[in-house]
Amino acid sequence: MRNHKRIGVDIGGTTIKGALFEGEEIKKEETAPTNGRAGREAILSALYSVLDGLCEPGVPIGISSAGNIDPKTGQCVYATDNLSGWTGVPLAATVSGRYGVLCKVDNDAVCALKGELKYWPELKNVTMLTFGTGVGGASLVNGEILRGKNFDAARWGHVTLVPGGRACTCGRKGCVEAYLSANALYLRGRRKLPGLESCRQLFEYYVAHDPEAEKLVRRFAGELDLLINNVRQVLSPELILLGGGLMQSWELIRPLLASDEGLSVARLGARAGIYGAASLVET
């Protein structure tokens, strides 16, 4: 049955978003700044502020979190500096102990993929790419989520895009995340457009035919094309889903890609992780 109450929370690098579900209906929502660079206790405090506004007695909690997550134990095995001090956090046990309810945790891109799959139940080979504070990835292959030895399979944000390129939050250089995340695009934009306030504003400048904005957005699309082609060559998915905050500008990005065949923007948008998190404790 799918009419029970449950809570889904998505811990992103910038914002923690949560919702109380009853059936498929969202009854209440809460958000808080993640303060991801402030360390473990600051992140947990932000998480608790969201959960305190949503929790009801006996209602289970599903959590979507950036990082390599062991879905059986709910522990964060590894996280980049986008969530400082998050490596090793026994998240499921910590939340369950505080609220006295069942808590399950999985990676944020995996949860986003699970949330979106309700729209594509017939597909068995799907890759999800999320473009927010970082770049997340998850892949369904022959009906199974790829996990890997250290729960780090399909971390498409940390494959190399530019050998020896920009420093990444994971400590390596040239990763996809260092070029295609919202943070990376904003920093690029600010160097060329002093006073730029957000990626949203960059795309507004692009629509207004600002020459620097046009160069930046076209470069972003070209690098996105490289990533998409790599995913296709490695996994040959039936569908590649694109989510996260940057994909709010999908209608502007799509015409710049070599091909949009087999691509779809996430139908749940920024809520995909919340829905996927809630599905972890669905019965």
PDB file of C-alpha atoms in Angstrom, residues 117-124:
ATOM      1  CA  LEU A 117      11.661   6.087 -12.374  1.00  0.00           C
ATOM      2  CA  LYS A 118       7.969   6.137 -11.477  1.00  0.00           C
ATOM      3  CA  TYR A 119       7.529   7.937 -14.801  1.00  0.00           C
ATOM      4  CA  TRP A 120       9.606   5.353 -16.686  1.00  0.00           C
ATOM      5  CA  PRO A 121       8.729   2.003 -15.035  1.00  0.00           C
ATOM      6  CA  GLU A 122       9.383   0.014 -18.198  1.00  0.00           C
ATOM      7  CA  LEU A 123      13.006   1.099 -18.565  1.00  0.00           C
ATOM      8  CA  LYS A 124      15.867  -1.010 -17.209  1.00  0.00           C
TER       9      LYS A 124
END
